[in-house]
Amino acid sequence: MEIKFELLNLLDKCSEDDVPVSSVLINQKNEIVSTGFNVREIKKIISGHAEIEAINNYIQEQNNSNLSNLTLYSTLKPCLMCIGAIRASKIKKVYYLVDNKFNNYFLPEDIECIKINDEKTEDIIKSKLNVFFKKLR
């Protein structure tokens, strides 16, 4: 699947100081229309999460903040801040590959959040996350 391949490629663009997370926005033709990866540390901005970067990149490029016709894919389950941005941009469906143990929350009813079951891709992402967090300790 092209989406998973792009998500994995984007992880390599993350700074070694940023948590390796990536996101893409997909249109109704199943085409990638925007991408994002964590830039919180490299840009020194608290909102530099992959999901928000993908959303902001699309909004700036298209000059349109209504993303209701798009779907978000992310390597990691979005945090509450990202859920707020997803909701504000009217995205209705989110797919993710890896659960985030720190993000155990109830979703707003207007957002469908679906875990993709792909053990091979999930293992690659978990491995990158483990390497990153071991480096911090």
Short mmCIF file of N, CA and C in Angstrom, two decimals:
data_model
loop_
_atom_site.label_atom_id
_atom_site.label_comp_id
_atom_site.label_asym_id
_atom_site.label_seq_id
_atom_site.Cartn_x
_atom_site.Cartn_y
_atom_site.Cartn_z
N MET A 1 0.84 -1.18 0.00
CA MET A 1 0.00 0.00 0.00
C MET A 1 0.88 1.24 0.00
N GLU A 2 0.64 2.14 -0.90
CA GLU A 2 1.45 3.35 -1.07
C GLU A 2 1.44 4.23 0.18
N ILE A 3 0.32 4.29 0.86
CA ILE A 3 0.19 5.14 2.05
C ILE A 3 1.17 4.69 3.14
N LYS A 4 1.22 3.42 3.42
CA LYS A 4 2.14 2.91 4.45
C LYS A 4 3.59 3.15 4.05
N PHE A 5 3.89 2.97 2.78
CA PHE A 5 5.25 3.21 2.28
C PHE A 5 5.64 4.67 2.50
N GLU A 6 4.74 5.59 2.19
CA GLU A 6 5.01 7.02 2.38
C GLU A 6 5.16 7.34 3.86
N LEU A 7 4.32 6.77 4.70
CA LEU A 7 4.44 7.01 6.14
C LEU A 7 5.81 6.56 6.67
N LEU A 8 6.26 5.40 6.22
CA LEU A 8 7.57 4.90 6.65
C LEU A 8 8.70 5.79 6.12
N ASN A 9 8.60 6.23 4.87
CA ASN A 9 9.62 7.12 4.30
C ASN A 9 9.70 8.45 5.06
N LEU A 10 8.55 8.96 5.44
CA LEU A 10 8.53 10.23 6.17
C LEU A 10 9.19 10.13 7.54
N LEU A 11 9.14 8.96 8.15
CA LEU A 11 9.78 8.78 9.46
C LEU A 11 11.27 9.10 9.38
N ASP A 12 11.88 8.79 8.25
CA ASP A 12 13.31 9.05 8.08
C ASP A 12 13.63 10.54 7.97
N LYS A 13 12.61 11.37 7.74
CA LYS A 13 12.82 12.82 7.65
C LYS A 13 12.81 13.50 9.02
N CYS A 14 12.35 12.77 10.03
CA CYS A 14 12.32 13.33 11.38
C CYS A 14 13.74 13.58 11.87
N SER A 15 13.91 14.70 12.54
CA SER A 15 15.18 14.98 13.20
C SER A 15 15.44 13.92 14.25
N GLU A 16 16.69 13.66 14.55
CA GLU A 16 16.99 12.66 15.59
C GLU A 16 16.53 13.14 16.96
N ASP A 17 16.18 14.43 17.08
CA ASP A 17 15.68 14.97 18.35
C ASP A 17 14.17 14.92 18.46
N ASP A 18 13.48 14.57 17.37
CA ASP A 18 12.02 14.52 17.37
C ASP A 18 11.52 13.08 17.40
N VAL A 19 10.41 12.87 18.09
CA VAL A 19 9.78 11.55 18.12
C VAL A 19 9.41 11.18 16.68
N PRO A 20 9.81 10.00 16.21
CA PRO A 20 9.54 9.62 14.82
C PRO A 20 8.06 9.26 14.59
N VAL A 21 7.32 10.26 14.14
CA VAL A 21 5.90 10.10 13.81
C VAL A 21 5.66 10.81 12.49
N SER A 22 4.84 10.19 11.64
CA SER A 22 4.51 10.82 10.36
C SER A 22 3.02 10.67 10.07
N SER A 23 2.52 11.56 9.21
CA SER A 23 1.11 11.57 8.84
C SER A 23 0.96 11.98 7.38
N VAL A 24 -0.12 11.52 6.78
CA VAL A 24 -0.47 11.93 5.42
C VAL A 24 -1.97 12.20 5.35
N LEU A 25 -2.34 13.10 4.46
CA LEU A 25 -3.75 13.35 4.16
C LEU A 25 -4.05 12.74 2.80
N ILE A 26 -5.18 12.08 2.70
CA ILE A 26 -5.58 11.37 1.49
C ILE A 26 -6.90 11.95 0.98
N ASN A 27 -6.99 12.17 -0.33
CA ASN A 27 -8.25 12.66 -0.88
C ASN A 27 -9.17 11.49 -1.24
N GLN A 28 -10.31 11.81 -1.83
CA GLN A 28 -11.30 10.78 -2.15
C GLN A 28 -10.85 9.84 -3.27
N LYS A 29 -9.82 10.23 -4.01
CA LYS A 29 -9.26 9.37 -5.05
C LYS A 29 -8.13 8.50 -4.51
N ASN A 30 -7.95 8.53 -3.18
CA ASN A 30 -6.90 7.78 -2.50
C ASN A 30 -5.50 8.27 -2.86
N GLU A 31 -5.38 9.57 -3.15
CA GLU A 31 -4.10 10.19 -3.47
C GLU A 31 -3.59 10.96 -2.25
N ILE A 32 -2.29 10.90 -2.04
CA ILE A 32 -1.67 11.68 -0.95
C ILE A 32 -1.63 13.14 -1.38
N VAL A 33 -2.27 14.01 -0.58
CA VAL A 33 -2.32 15.43 -0.93
C VAL A 33 -1.52 16.31 0.03
N SER A 34 -1.09 15.73 1.15
CA SER A 34 -0.26 16.48 2.09
C SER A 34 0.45 15.49 3.01
N THR A 35 1.62 15.89 3.49
CA THR A 35 2.39 15.05 4.39
C THR A 35 2.89 15.87 5.58
N GLY A 36 3.23 15.18 6.63
CA GLY A 36 3.80 15.84 7.79
C GLY A 36 4.58 14.85 8.64
N PHE A 37 5.53 15.36 9.37
CA PHE A 37 6.29 14.55 10.33
C PHE A 37 6.64 15.47 11.49
N ASN A 38 6.96 14.87 12.62
CA ASN A 38 7.23 15.66 13.81
C ASN A 38 8.40 16.62 13.60
N VAL A 39 8.17 17.89 13.95
CA VAL A 39 9.20 18.93 13.85
C VAL A 39 9.23 19.78 15.13
N ARG A 40 8.68 19.23 16.19
CA ARG A 40 8.57 19.97 17.45
C ARG A 40 9.91 20.49 17.94
N GLU A 41 10.90 19.64 17.97
CA GLU A 41 12.21 20.03 18.50
C GLU A 41 13.01 20.85 17.50
N ILE A 42 12.96 20.45 16.24
CA ILE A 42 13.77 21.16 15.24
C ILE A 42 13.26 22.59 14.99
N LYS A 43 11.93 22.79 15.07
CA LYS A 43 11.34 24.12 14.88
C LYS A 43 11.12 24.85 16.20
N LYS A 44 11.27 24.11 17.31
CA LYS A 44 11.04 24.67 18.65
C LYS A 44 9.62 25.22 18.79
N ILE A 45 8.62 24.42 18.34
CA ILE A 45 7.22 24.78 18.51
C ILE A 45 6.47 23.59 19.08
N ILE A 46 5.66 23.85 20.08
CA ILE A 46 4.96 22.78 20.78
C ILE A 46 3.97 22.06 19.88
N SER A 47 3.42 22.74 18.89
CA SER A 47 2.41 22.13 18.01
C SER A 47 3.02 21.44 16.79
N GLY A 48 4.30 21.19 16.80
CA GLY A 48 4.98 20.60 15.64
C GLY A 48 4.78 19.11 15.49
N HIS A 49 3.59 18.63 15.73
CA HIS A 49 3.28 17.20 15.57
C HIS A 49 2.97 16.88 14.12
N ALA A 50 3.20 15.65 13.73
CA ALA A 50 3.05 15.22 12.34
C ALA A 50 1.66 15.51 11.79
N GLU A 51 0.62 15.22 12.58
CA GLU A 51 -0.75 15.43 12.12
C GLU A 51 -1.02 16.90 11.85
N ILE A 52 -0.59 17.76 12.76
CA ILE A 52 -0.81 19.20 12.60
C ILE A 52 0.01 19.74 11.44
N GLU A 53 1.20 19.23 11.25
CA GLU A 53 2.02 19.65 10.11
C GLU A 53 1.34 19.29 8.79
N ALA A 54 0.81 18.07 8.68
CA ALA A 54 0.12 17.67 7.45
C ALA A 54 -1.10 18.56 7.20
N ILE A 55 -1.87 18.82 8.27
CA ILE A 55 -3.05 19.68 8.15
C ILE A 55 -2.65 21.09 7.74
N ASN A 56 -1.69 21.68 8.44
CA ASN A 56 -1.25 23.05 8.12
C ASN A 56 -0.67 23.16 6.72
N ASN A 57 0.11 22.17 6.31
CA ASN A 57 0.68 22.19 4.95
C ASN A 57 -0.42 22.22 3.91
N TYR A 58 -1.46 21.41 4.11
CA TYR A 58 -2.56 21.38 3.15
C TYR A 58 -3.32 22.70 3.15
N ILE A 59 -3.63 23.22 4.32
CA ILE A 59 -4.38 24.48 4.43
C ILE A 59 -3.61 25.61 3.75
N GLN A 60 -2.31 25.68 3.98
CA GLN A 60 -1.50 26.75 3.37
C GLN A 60 -1.43 26.60 1.86
N GLU A 61 -1.32 25.37 1.39
CA GLU A 61 -1.21 25.13 -0.06
C GLU A 61 -2.54 25.36 -0.77
N GLN A 62 -3.63 24.94 -0.15
CA GLN A 62 -4.95 25.01 -0.80
C GLN A 62 -5.78 26.23 -0.38
N ASN A 63 -5.31 26.95 0.64
CA ASN A 63 -6.04 28.10 1.16
C ASN A 63 -7.48 27.74 1.53
N ASN A 64 -7.61 26.59 2.19
CA ASN A 64 -8.92 26.07 2.57
C ASN A 64 -8.76 25.29 3.87
N SER A 65 -9.51 25.67 4.89
CA SER A 65 -9.38 24.98 6.18
C SER A 65 -10.47 23.94 6.42
N ASN A 66 -11.32 23.71 5.42
CA ASN A 66 -12.34 22.66 5.52
C ASN A 66 -11.81 21.40 4.86
N LEU A 67 -11.34 20.46 5.67
CA LEU A 67 -10.73 19.23 5.16
C LEU A 67 -11.68 18.04 5.30
N SER A 68 -12.98 18.32 5.28
CA SER A 68 -13.97 17.27 5.51
C SER A 68 -13.97 16.19 4.43
N ASN A 69 -13.39 16.48 3.29
CA ASN A 69 -13.33 15.48 2.21
C ASN A 69 -12.02 14.68 2.22
N LEU A 70 -11.21 14.86 3.27
CA LEU A 70 -9.92 14.18 3.37
C LEU A 70 -9.91 13.20 4.54
N THR A 71 -8.99 12.24 4.46
CA THR A 71 -8.77 11.27 5.53
C THR A 71 -7.33 11.38 5.99
N LEU A 72 -7.12 11.29 7.29
CA LEU A 72 -5.77 11.37 7.85
C LEU A 72 -5.27 9.98 8.20
N TYR A 73 -4.03 9.68 7.82
CA TYR A 73 -3.34 8.46 8.23
C TYR A 73 -2.13 8.87 9.05
N SER A 74 -1.87 8.17 10.14
CA SER A 74 -0.74 8.49 11.00
C SER A 74 -0.08 7.21 11.50
N THR A 75 1.22 7.31 11.76
CA THR A 75 1.92 6.14 12.28
C THR A 75 1.55 5.87 13.73
N LEU A 76 1.15 6.91 14.47
CA LEU A 76 0.85 6.79 15.90
C LEU A 76 -0.53 7.39 16.16
N LYS A 77 -1.27 6.79 17.10
CA LYS A 77 -2.58 7.34 17.45
C LYS A 77 -2.41 8.80 17.87
N PRO A 78 -3.18 9.71 17.29
CA PRO A 78 -3.02 11.14 17.59
C PRO A 78 -3.28 11.48 19.05
N CYS A 79 -2.55 12.46 19.54
CA CYS A 79 -2.74 12.96 20.90
C CYS A 79 -3.96 13.89 20.93
N LEU A 80 -4.33 14.35 22.11
CA LEU A 80 -5.50 15.22 22.24
C LEU A 80 -5.33 16.55 21.52
N MET A 81 -4.13 17.10 21.51
CA MET A 81 -3.89 18.35 20.78
C MET A 81 -4.16 18.14 19.30
N CYS A 82 -3.68 17.03 18.76
CA CYS A 82 -3.88 16.73 17.34
C CYS A 82 -5.35 16.43 17.05
N ILE A 83 -6.03 15.76 17.97
CA ILE A 83 -7.46 15.52 17.80
C ILE A 83 -8.20 16.85 17.70
N GLY A 84 -7.78 17.83 18.50
CA GLY A 84 -8.38 19.16 18.42
C GLY A 84 -8.19 19.79 17.04
N ALA A 85 -6.99 19.66 16.48
CA ALA A 85 -6.73 20.20 15.14
C ALA A 85 -7.50 19.43 14.07
N ILE A 86 -7.59 18.12 14.25
CA ILE A 86 -8.34 17.27 13.31
C ILE A 86 -9.81 17.69 13.32
N ARG A 87 -10.34 17.90 14.50
CA ARG A 87 -11.74 18.32 14.62
C ARG A 87 -11.95 19.72 14.04
N ALA A 88 -11.04 20.65 14.34
CA ALA A 88 -11.18 22.01 13.84
C ALA A 88 -11.12 22.08 12.32
N SER A 89 -10.38 21.16 11.72
CA SER A 89 -10.28 21.14 10.26
C SER A 89 -11.35 20.25 9.61
N LYS A 90 -12.22 19.69 10.44
CA LYS A 90 -13.40 18.93 10.01
C LYS A 90 -13.08 17.57 9.38
N ILE A 91 -11.91 17.02 9.67
CA ILE A 91 -11.58 15.67 9.22
C ILE A 91 -12.45 14.69 10.02
N LYS A 92 -13.06 13.76 9.34
CA LYS A 92 -14.00 12.84 9.99
C LYS A 92 -13.42 11.45 10.25
N LYS A 93 -12.36 11.09 9.52
CA LYS A 93 -11.83 9.73 9.64
C LYS A 93 -10.31 9.77 9.77
N VAL A 94 -9.81 9.02 10.76
CA VAL A 94 -8.38 8.93 11.02
C VAL A 94 -8.00 7.45 11.12
N TYR A 95 -6.94 7.06 10.42
CA TYR A 95 -6.38 5.72 10.53
C TYR A 95 -5.00 5.84 11.16
N TYR A 96 -4.64 4.90 12.02
CA TYR A 96 -3.31 4.91 12.62
C TYR A 96 -2.80 3.48 12.74
N LEU A 97 -1.48 3.35 12.88
CA LEU A 97 -0.85 2.03 12.90
C LEU A 97 -0.44 1.55 14.29
N VAL A 98 -0.05 2.46 15.17
CA VAL A 98 0.45 2.07 16.49
C VAL A 98 -0.34 2.81 17.57
N ASP A 99 -0.79 2.05 18.57
CA ASP A 99 -1.45 2.67 19.72
C ASP A 99 -0.44 3.48 20.51
N ASN A 100 -0.92 4.53 21.14
CA ASN A 100 -0.09 5.38 21.97
C ASN A 100 -0.56 5.21 23.41
N LYS A 101 0.26 4.58 24.23
CA LYS A 101 -0.15 4.28 25.60
C LYS A 101 -0.44 5.52 26.43
N PHE A 102 0.03 6.68 25.99
CA PHE A 102 -0.21 7.92 26.72
C PHE A 102 -1.51 8.60 26.28
N ASN A 103 -2.12 8.08 25.23
CA ASN A 103 -3.34 8.70 24.69
C ASN A 103 -4.53 7.77 24.84
N ASN A 104 -4.95 7.60 26.08
CA ASN A 104 -6.10 6.77 26.38
C ASN A 104 -7.27 7.72 26.69
N TYR A 105 -8.02 8.09 25.67
CA TYR A 105 -9.07 9.07 25.81
C TYR A 105 -10.29 8.65 24.98
N PHE A 106 -11.40 9.31 25.24
CA PHE A 106 -12.60 9.10 24.46
C PHE A 106 -12.61 10.09 23.30
N LEU A 107 -12.85 9.59 22.12
CA LEU A 107 -12.89 10.45 20.93
C LEU A 107 -14.21 11.19 20.84
N PRO A 108 -14.18 12.38 20.26
CA PRO A 108 -15.45 13.04 19.96
C PRO A 108 -16.25 12.18 18.98
N GLU A 109 -17.55 12.23 19.07
CA GLU A 109 -18.40 11.39 18.23
C GLU A 109 -18.26 11.69 16.74
N ASP A 110 -17.80 12.89 16.41
CA ASP A 110 -17.72 13.27 15.00
C ASP A 110 -16.41 12.85 14.32
N ILE A 111 -15.54 12.13 15.03
CA ILE A 111 -14.29 11.64 14.44
C ILE A 111 -14.23 10.12 14.61
N GLU A 112 -14.03 9.42 13.51
CA GLU A 112 -13.86 7.97 13.55
C GLU A 112 -12.36 7.68 13.51
N CYS A 113 -11.86 7.01 14.52
CA CYS A 113 -10.43 6.71 14.64
C CYS A 113 -10.25 5.19 14.57
N ILE A 114 -9.54 4.72 13.54
CA ILE A 114 -9.47 3.29 13.25
C ILE A 114 -8.02 2.82 13.27
N LYS A 115 -7.77 1.78 14.04
CA LYS A 115 -6.42 1.19 14.06
C LYS A 115 -6.27 0.24 12.88
N ILE A 116 -5.19 0.40 12.13
CA ILE A 116 -4.86 -0.48 11.01
C ILE A 116 -4.09 -1.67 11.58
N ASN A 117 -4.52 -2.85 11.27
CA ASN A 117 -3.82 -4.05 11.74
C ASN A 117 -2.86 -4.52 10.66
N ASP A 118 -1.60 -4.17 10.85
CA ASP A 118 -0.52 -4.57 9.94
C ASP A 118 0.71 -4.78 10.81
N GLU A 119 0.89 -6.00 11.25
CA GLU A 119 1.93 -6.32 12.23
C GLU A 119 3.32 -5.96 11.73
N LYS A 120 3.62 -6.20 10.47
CA LYS A 120 4.96 -5.94 9.93
C LYS A 120 5.27 -4.43 9.98
N THR A 121 4.35 -3.61 9.50
CA THR A 121 4.56 -2.16 9.51
C THR A 121 4.58 -1.64 10.94
N GLU A 122 3.69 -2.15 11.77
CA GLU A 122 3.64 -1.74 13.16
C GLU A 122 4.97 -2.04 13.86
N ASP A 123 5.55 -3.20 13.60
CA ASP A 123 6.84 -3.57 14.21
C ASP A 123 7.96 -2.62 13.78
N ILE A 124 7.96 -2.20 12.51
CA ILE A 124 8.98 -1.25 12.03
C ILE A 124 8.85 0.08 12.77
N ILE A 125 7.63 0.55 12.90
CA ILE A 125 7.38 1.83 13.58
C ILE A 125 7.74 1.72 15.07
N LYS A 126 7.32 0.66 15.72
CA LYS A 126 7.65 0.46 17.14
C LYS A 126 9.15 0.40 17.35
N SER A 127 9.86 -0.23 16.43
CA SER A 127 11.31 -0.32 16.53
C SER A 127 11.94 1.08 16.48
N LYS A 128 11.47 1.91 15.56
CA LYS A 128 12.00 3.28 15.46
C LYS A 128 11.68 4.08 16.72
N LEU A 129 10.47 3.91 17.26
CA LEU A 129 10.10 4.59 18.50
C LEU A 129 10.96 4.12 19.67
N ASN A 130 11.19 2.81 19.76
CA ASN A 130 12.02 2.26 20.85
C ASN A 130 13.44 2.79 20.78
N VAL A 131 14.02 2.84 19.59
CA VAL A 131 15.38 3.37 19.43
C VAL A 131 15.43 4.82 19.90
N PHE A 132 14.43 5.61 19.50
CA PHE A 132 14.38 7.02 19.88
C PHE A 132 14.32 7.16 21.41
N PHE A 133 13.39 6.45 22.05
CA PHE A 133 13.21 6.62 23.50
C PHE A 133 14.35 6.01 24.31
N LYS A 134 15.00 4.98 23.83
CA LYS A 134 16.18 4.44 24.53
C LYS A 134 17.32 5.45 24.53
N LYS A 135 17.40 6.21 23.45
CA LYS A 135 18.43 7.23 23.33
C LYS A 135 18.24 8.34 24.38
N LEU A 136 17.01 8.60 24.77
CA LEU A 136 16.71 9.63 25.74
C LEU A 136 17.07 9.23 27.17
N ARG A 137 17.09 7.94 27.42
CA ARG A 137 17.30 7.47 28.80
C ARG A 137 18.73 7.36 29.16
#
